[in-house]
Amino acid sequence: MTHSEQRRQEIVVGLVATPPDHPARMTARLAAELAARLADDVGADVRWVVREGWGEVAPRRDGGAELLLDDLAQRRADDRWDIAICLTDLPLHAERVPLVAQTSARRRVAVVSLPALGLRQLRAARAIVPDLVSRLLTDASDQRVPPDGRAAAEMAPRVPAVHREIDGTAAGERRYVASGLIGRVRLLSGMVRANRPGRALLGLSKLLVGAFGTAAFALTTDTIWQMGDALGGLRLAVIMLLGLAALVTWLIVAHDLWEKPDRETPTAMARLFNLGTILTLSLATAVSYVVLFVGTVLVEALLIDTSVLEQTLQRPVDVTDYLTLAWITSSLATVGGAIGSGLENEETVRAAAYGYHPQPDGWRDEKGGQPHSGR
């Protein structure tokens, strides 16, 4: 560190993740580059120090940010940070629309709802967090950085999830909300993104292997061949959808993934959690179905000779007949897989529930971590 860097005033920004799962990974990636971004976007005349941590801020599940901000303010004071920003995967609301972020100059803290940012959450967080730090310091009349003269409306081009700013519940508070319809669609897609459907897909690996074995066995019976030839496209589509719905329903019931309202989780929040769980499992099972379908087509090509299939159906056959046969076989095998899905790893399947947060690898319940120093 040079002599000039030592003379510069220091501003410590704390990044807190709650709960310690998806937000912790986002915080770690953001913390590594935030100091440089703050120097470029907020002020180069101070030395920025970014610290990250989790474990001290409880994930509030009432849909509001006030209690979360209170916990964050206590964490900031205990760790002697100048500013604290919390990244959470909880869906927050203000005036019946999704809340993207809220700041409190009095408490010198802000919270960002990652699901409200949509699918590209890290990119959006890179844009919104420096802006929130700047606004907090400006609203708190901190003389170490120049006042932020940018209008609040300018946040929308940089962060598409932000539709407008509404008045806070107290002086020095800002709330940034999404639009009604598009904001809710972005919120749901962000919830699925935060819920990591790929993890749920891996959790269905045993089910997929079982369904594939069922499909391979079913292909050896000419009854399935005749059934696929007799059913039309509409009936095959209905059977497929029923099979997928049965699988999702069985996973939710067998592994107790349904969120029930209680004192900590209001009905609206529980409904949103359940919707996120259903969408995550639906996406994972749909991908599993595609994998099963492709595998079934390959097995058909190896096991079923064209002349044998023509003799059974008593007509010429082409590629369409093989695809139709794979369609009905995969759908029936999916229903069979749903019955045996209770054999899946409990921890892996439960991770698909939006209200359930397993601890990430290397998680420690401690305050702060190694600082990331800026220029």
Coordinates of C-alpha atoms in Angstrom, one line a residue:
M1 CA 0.0 0.0 0.0
T2 CA 1.4 3.4 -1.0
H3 CA 1.7 6.4 1.4
S4 CA -1.1 8.2 -0.5
E5 CA -3.4 5.2 -0.1
Q6 CA -2.7 5.2 3.7
R7 CA -3.8 8.8 3.9
R8 CA -7.1 8.3 2.2
Q9 CA -10.1 7.9 4.4
E10 CA -11.6 4.4 4.6
I11 CA -15.2 3.4 4.1
V12 CA -16.2 -0.2 5.1
V13 CA -19.1 -1.7 3.3
G14 CA -20.5 -5.0 4.6
L15 CA -22.3 -7.5 2.4
V16 CA -24.6 -9.8 4.2
A17 CA -26.3 -12.9 2.8
T18 CA -29.5 -14.3 4.2
P19 CA -30.2 -17.2 4.2
P20 CA -26.7 -18.8 3.6
D21 CA -27.4 -20.5 0.3
H22 CA -27.9 -18.8 -3.0
P23 CA -27.4 -15.3 -1.6
A24 CA -24.1 -16.4 -0.1
R25 CA -22.7 -17.5 -3.5
M26 CA -23.9 -14.2 -5.0
T27 CA -22.4 -12.2 -2.2
A28 CA -19.0 -13.9 -2.6
R29 CA -18.8 -13.2 -6.3
L30 CA -19.9 -9.6 -5.8
A31 CA -17.6 -8.9 -2.9
A32 CA -14.5 -9.8 -5.0
E33 CA -15.1 -6.9 -7.4
L34 CA -17.3 -4.4 -5.4
A35 CA -14.4 -2.3 -4.1
A36 CA -13.1 -1.5 -7.6
R37 CA -16.7 -0.7 -8.8
L38 CA -17.3 1.6 -5.8
A39 CA -14.0 3.4 -6.6
D40 CA -15.1 3.9 -10.2
D41 CA -18.7 4.7 -9.7
V42 CA -19.0 6.4 -6.3
G43 CA -15.7 8.0 -5.3
A44 CA -12.0 7.4 -6.0
D45 CA -10.8 9.6 -3.1
V46 CA -11.5 7.1 -0.4
R47 CA -10.3 3.6 0.2
W48 CA -13.1 1.1 -0.1
V49 CA -13.1 -2.1 2.0
V50 CA -15.7 -4.7 1.4
R51 CA -16.4 -7.4 4.0
E52 CA -18.9 -10.3 3.6
G53 CA -20.6 -12.5 6.1
W54 CA -23.8 -14.2 7.1
G55 CA -25.3 -15.9 10.1
E56 CA -26.3 -12.9 12.2
V57 CA -29.3 -11.6 10.1
A58 CA -32.4 -13.7 10.4
P59 CA -34.3 -14.2 7.1
R60 CA -37.7 -12.6 7.8
R61 CA -40.6 -14.3 6.1
D62 CA -43.4 -11.7 6.4
G63 CA -42.8 -10.1 3.0
G64 CA -41.6 -6.8 4.4
A65 CA -38.1 -5.4 4.9
E66 CA -38.4 -3.4 8.1
L67 CA -37.5 -6.1 10.6
L68 CA -34.8 -7.3 8.2
L69 CA -33.3 -3.8 8.1
D70 CA -33.4 -3.6 11.9
D71 CA -31.4 -6.8 12.2
L72 CA -29.0 -5.6 9.5
A73 CA -28.5 -2.3 11.4
Q74 CA -27.5 -4.2 14.5
R75 CA -25.1 -6.3 12.5
R76 CA -23.5 -3.2 11.0
A77 CA -23.1 -1.6 14.4
D78 CA -21.6 -4.7 16.0
D79 CA -19.0 -5.1 13.2
R80 CA -18.4 -1.3 12.9
W81 CA -19.2 -1.1 9.2
D82 CA -20.0 2.2 7.6
I83 CA -22.6 0.8 5.3
A84 CA -24.3 -2.7 5.2
I85 CA -26.1 -4.2 2.2
C86 CA -28.1 -7.4 2.6
L87 CA -28.8 -9.7 -0.3
T88 CA -31.7 -12.1 0.3
D89 CA -33.6 -14.6 -1.8
L90 CA -36.8 -13.8 0.0
P91 CA -39.5 -12.2 -2.2
L92 CA -40.4 -8.8 -0.6
H93 CA -43.3 -6.6 -1.3
A94 CA -44.3 -2.9 -0.9
E95 CA -47.8 -1.6 -1.8
R96 CA -48.7 -5.0 -3.4
V97 CA -45.9 -4.9 -5.9
P98 CA -42.5 -6.7 -5.7
L99 CA -39.9 -4.7 -3.7
V100 CA -36.5 -4.7 -5.5
A101 CA -34.5 -2.7 -2.8
Q102 CA -35.0 -0.5 0.2
T103 CA -32.6 1.8 1.9
S104 CA -32.5 3.5 5.3
A105 CA -30.1 6.4 5.7
R106 CA -30.8 6.5 9.4
R107 CA -29.7 3.0 9.9
R108 CA -27.2 3.2 7.0
V109 CA -28.3 -0.1 5.6
A110 CA -30.1 -1.4 2.5
V111 CA -31.7 -4.7 1.4
V112 CA -31.9 -6.2 -2.1
S113 CA -34.3 -8.9 -3.0
L114 CA -32.5 -11.1 -5.5
P115 CA -35.6 -12.8 -7.0
A116 CA -37.0 -9.4 -7.9
L117 CA -33.9 -8.9 -10.2
G118 CA -35.0 -11.7 -12.4
L119 CA -32.8 -14.3 -14.1
R120 CA -29.6 -12.2 -14.5
Q121 CA -29.2 -11.5 -10.8
L122 CA -25.5 -11.0 -10.6
R123 CA -25.4 -8.5 -13.4
A124 CA -28.3 -6.6 -11.9
A125 CA -26.6 -6.7 -8.4
R126 CA -23.4 -5.2 -9.9
A127 CA -25.4 -2.3 -11.1
I128 CA -27.7 -1.7 -8.1
V129 CA -25.4 -2.2 -5.1
P130 CA -22.9 0.7 -5.9
D131 CA -25.9 2.9 -6.6
L132 CA -27.4 2.0 -3.2
V133 CA -24.1 2.6 -1.4
S134 CA -23.9 6.1 -3.0
R135 CA -27.4 7.0 -2.1
L136 CA -27.0 5.9 1.5
L137 CA -23.9 8.0 1.9
T138 CA -25.5 11.0 0.3
D139 CA -28.8 10.7 2.3
A140 CA -26.7 10.3 5.5
S141 CA -24.7 13.5 4.6
D142 CA -21.4 11.6 4.6
Q143 CA -18.8 14.2 3.5
R144 CA -16.2 11.6 2.5
V145 CA -17.9 11.1 -0.9
P146 CA -19.3 13.7 -3.3
P147 CA -23.1 14.1 -3.2
D148 CA -25.0 11.9 -5.6
G149 CA -26.7 14.3 -8.0
R150 CA -28.3 11.6 -10.2
A151 CA -32.1 11.5 -10.2
A152 CA -33.8 8.5 -8.7
A153 CA -35.4 7.8 -12.1
E154 CA -32.1 7.1 -13.6
M155 CA -31.8 3.8 -11.8
A156 CA -34.4 2.2 -14.1
P157 CA -32.2 2.1 -17.2
R158 CA -29.3 0.6 -15.3
V159 CA -31.5 -1.9 -13.4
P160 CA -34.5 -2.9 -15.6
A161 CA -36.2 -4.6 -12.6
V162 CA -36.7 -1.1 -11.0
H163 CA -39.8 0.5 -12.2
R164 CA -40.2 3.5 -9.8
E165 CA -39.3 4.8 -6.4
I166 CA -42.0 5.3 -3.8
D167 CA -41.8 7.2 -0.5
G168 CA -40.4 5.4 2.4
T169 CA -42.1 4.9 5.8
A170 CA -39.6 7.4 7.3
A171 CA -37.4 10.3 6.3
G172 CA -34.2 9.2 4.6
E173 CA -35.8 5.9 3.3
R174 CA -36.1 4.9 -0.3
R175 CA -38.1 2.0 -1.7
Y176 CA -37.5 0.8 -5.2
V177 CA -40.3 -1.4 -6.6
A178 CA -41.0 -3.4 -9.8
S179 CA -43.9 -3.0 -12.1
G180 CA -47.1 -4.9 -11.4
L181 CA -47.4 -7.6 -14.1
I182 CA -43.9 -7.7 -15.6
G183 CA -42.4 -7.4 -12.1
R184 CA -44.3 -10.4 -10.8
V185 CA -43.2 -12.5 -13.8
R186 CA -39.6 -11.4 -13.2
L187 CA -40.0 -12.2 -9.5
L188 CA -41.2 -15.7 -10.2
S189 CA -38.4 -16.4 -12.7
G190 CA -36.0 -15.0 -10.2
M191 CA -37.3 -17.4 -7.5
V192 CA -36.8 -20.3 -9.8
R193 CA -33.3 -19.1 -10.6
A194 CA -32.5 -18.7 -6.9
N195 CA -34.0 -22.2 -6.2
R196 CA -31.4 -23.8 -8.6
P197 CA -33.6 -26.2 -10.7
G198 CA -30.4 -28.0 -11.7
R199 CA -30.0 -29.2 -8.1
A200 CA -33.5 -30.6 -8.2
L201 CA -32.7 -32.3 -11.5
L202 CA -29.7 -34.0 -10.0
G203 CA -32.0 -35.1 -7.1
L204 CA -34.2 -36.9 -9.6
S205 CA -31.4 -39.0 -11.0
K206 CA -32.5 -42.2 -9.4
L207 CA -36.1 -41.6 -10.6
L208 CA -34.8 -41.0 -14.1
V209 CA -32.9 -44.3 -14.1
G210 CA -35.9 -46.2 -12.8
A211 CA -38.2 -44.6 -15.4
F212 CA -35.7 -45.4 -18.2
G213 CA -35.7 -49.1 -17.1
T214 CA -39.5 -49.1 -17.1
A215 CA -39.5 -47.6 -20.6
A216 CA -37.0 -50.2 -21.9
F217 CA -39.1 -53.0 -20.5
A218 CA -42.3 -51.5 -22.0
L219 CA -40.8 -51.3 -25.4
T220 CA -40.6 -55.1 -25.5
T221 CA -44.4 -55.5 -25.5
D222 CA -46.3 -55.0 -28.8
T223 CA -49.3 -53.8 -26.8
I224 CA -47.5 -50.4 -26.2
W225 CA -46.8 -50.3 -30.0
Q226 CA -50.5 -50.7 -30.8
M227 CA -51.6 -48.3 -28.1
G228 CA -49.3 -45.6 -29.4
D229 CA -50.6 -46.1 -32.9
A230 CA -54.2 -45.9 -31.8
L231 CA -54.0 -42.8 -29.7
G232 CA -54.0 -39.4 -31.3
G233 CA -51.7 -36.5 -30.6
L234 CA -54.2 -34.8 -28.2
R235 CA -54.5 -37.9 -26.0
L236 CA -50.8 -38.4 -26.0
A237 CA -50.3 -34.8 -24.9
V238 CA -52.8 -35.3 -22.1
I239 CA -51.1 -38.5 -20.9
M240 CA -47.8 -36.7 -20.9
L241 CA -49.1 -33.7 -18.9
L242 CA -50.8 -36.0 -16.4
G243 CA -47.7 -38.0 -16.0
L244 CA -45.6 -34.9 -15.3
A245 CA -48.3 -33.5 -13.0
A246 CA -48.4 -36.8 -11.1
L247 CA -44.7 -36.8 -10.6
V248 CA -44.6 -33.2 -9.3
T249 CA -47.5 -33.8 -7.0
W250 CA -46.0 -37.0 -5.6
L251 CA -42.7 -35.3 -5.0
I252 CA -44.4 -32.5 -3.1
V253 CA -46.5 -34.9 -1.0
A254 CA -44.0 -37.6 -0.4
H255 CA -41.3 -35.2 0.7
D256 CA -43.5 -32.7 2.5
L257 CA -42.5 -29.8 0.3
W258 CA -45.7 -27.8 0.8
E259 CA -45.3 -24.6 2.7
K260 CA -48.1 -24.0 5.3
P261 CA -48.9 -20.6 6.6
D262 CA -48.0 -19.9 10.2
R263 CA -47.1 -17.0 12.5
E264 CA -43.9 -16.4 10.7
T265 CA -45.1 -17.1 7.2
P266 CA -48.2 -15.2 6.0
T267 CA -50.7 -16.9 3.6
A268 CA -49.5 -14.8 0.7
M269 CA -45.9 -15.6 1.3
A270 CA -46.6 -19.3 1.7
R271 CA -48.5 -19.2 -1.6
L272 CA -45.6 -17.6 -3.3
F273 CA -43.1 -20.1 -1.8
N274 CA -45.3 -23.0 -3.0
L275 CA -45.6 -21.5 -6.5
G276 CA -41.8 -21.2 -6.6
T277 CA -41.5 -24.9 -5.6
I278 CA -44.0 -26.0 -8.2
L279 CA -42.2 -24.1 -11.0
T280 CA -38.8 -25.4 -9.9
L281 CA -40.0 -29.1 -9.9
S282 CA -41.9 -28.6 -13.1
L283 CA -38.8 -27.4 -14.9
A284 CA -36.7 -30.2 -13.4
T285 CA -39.2 -32.9 -14.3
A286 CA -39.7 -31.5 -17.8
V287 CA -36.0 -31.6 -18.5
S288 CA -35.9 -35.2 -17.1
Y289 CA -38.7 -36.1 -19.4
V290 CA -36.8 -34.8 -22.4
V291 CA -33.8 -36.8 -21.4
L292 CA -36.0 -39.9 -21.0
F293 CA -37.6 -39.3 -24.4
V294 CA -34.3 -39.1 -26.2
G295 CA -33.0 -42.2 -24.4
T296 CA -36.2 -44.1 -25.3
V297 CA -35.8 -43.1 -29.0
L298 CA -32.2 -44.5 -29.0
V299 CA -33.3 -47.8 -27.3
E300 CA -36.1 -48.1 -29.9
A301 CA -33.6 -47.8 -32.7
L302 CA -31.5 -50.6 -31.2
L303 CA -34.3 -53.0 -30.2
I304 CA -37.2 -52.6 -32.7
D305 CA -36.6 -53.5 -36.3
T306 CA -38.7 -51.7 -38.8
S307 CA -40.1 -54.9 -40.3
V308 CA -41.2 -56.1 -36.9
L309 CA -43.0 -52.8 -36.2
E310 CA -44.6 -52.8 -39.6
Q311 CA -45.9 -56.4 -39.1
T312 CA -47.4 -55.4 -35.7
L313 CA -49.1 -52.2 -37.0
Q314 CA -49.9 -53.8 -40.4
R315 CA -48.8 -50.8 -42.3
P316 CA -45.6 -49.0 -43.5
V317 CA -43.9 -47.0 -40.7
D318 CA -41.5 -44.1 -40.6
V319 CA -39.7 -41.9 -38.1
T320 CA -42.9 -40.4 -36.9
D321 CA -44.1 -43.8 -35.6
Y322 CA -40.9 -44.3 -33.6
L323 CA -41.3 -40.8 -32.1
T324 CA -44.9 -41.5 -31.2
L325 CA -43.9 -44.8 -29.6
A326 CA -41.2 -43.1 -27.5
W327 CA -43.8 -40.4 -26.5
I328 CA -46.3 -42.8 -25.0
T329 CA -43.6 -45.0 -23.5
S330 CA -41.9 -42.0 -21.8
S331 CA -45.2 -40.7 -20.5
L332 CA -46.2 -44.1 -18.9
A333 CA -42.7 -44.6 -17.5
T334 CA -42.9 -41.1 -15.9
V335 CA -46.1 -42.2 -14.1
G336 CA -44.3 -45.3 -12.9
G337 CA -41.3 -43.2 -11.9
A338 CA -43.6 -41.0 -9.8
I339 CA -44.7 -43.9 -7.7
G340 CA -41.1 -44.8 -6.9
S341 CA -39.9 -41.3 -6.4
G342 CA -40.1 -41.6 -2.6
L343 CA -36.8 -43.4 -2.8
E344 CA -35.0 -40.2 -3.8
N345 CA -32.5 -38.6 -1.4
E346 CA -34.5 -36.6 1.1
E347 CA -32.1 -33.8 1.5
T348 CA -31.6 -33.3 -2.3
V349 CA -35.4 -33.3 -3.0
R350 CA -36.2 -31.0 -0.1
A351 CA -33.8 -28.5 -1.5
A352 CA -36.4 -27.9 -4.3
A353 CA -38.8 -26.4 -1.7
Y354 CA -38.4 -22.7 -1.9
G355 CA -38.7 -22.2 1.9
Y356 CA -36.0 -24.7 2.6
H357 CA -32.4 -23.6 2.7
P358 CA -29.6 -26.2 3.1
Q359 CA -26.3 -24.8 4.3
P360 CA -23.8 -24.4 1.5
D361 CA -20.3 -26.0 1.5
G362 CA -17.9 -24.2 3.8
W363 CA -20.7 -22.4 5.6
R364 CA -19.6 -20.9 8.9
D365 CA -21.8 -19.0 11.4
E366 CA -19.5 -16.1 12.0
K367 CA -19.3 -12.4 11.5
G368 CA -17.6 -11.0 8.5
G369 CA -14.7 -12.5 6.6
Q370 CA -11.5 -11.4 4.8
P371 CA -11.8 -7.9 3.5
H372 CA -11.6 -7.1 -0.2
S373 CA -9.7 -3.8 -0.4
G374 CA -10.1 -1.4 -3.3
R375 CA -7.8 1.1 -4.8

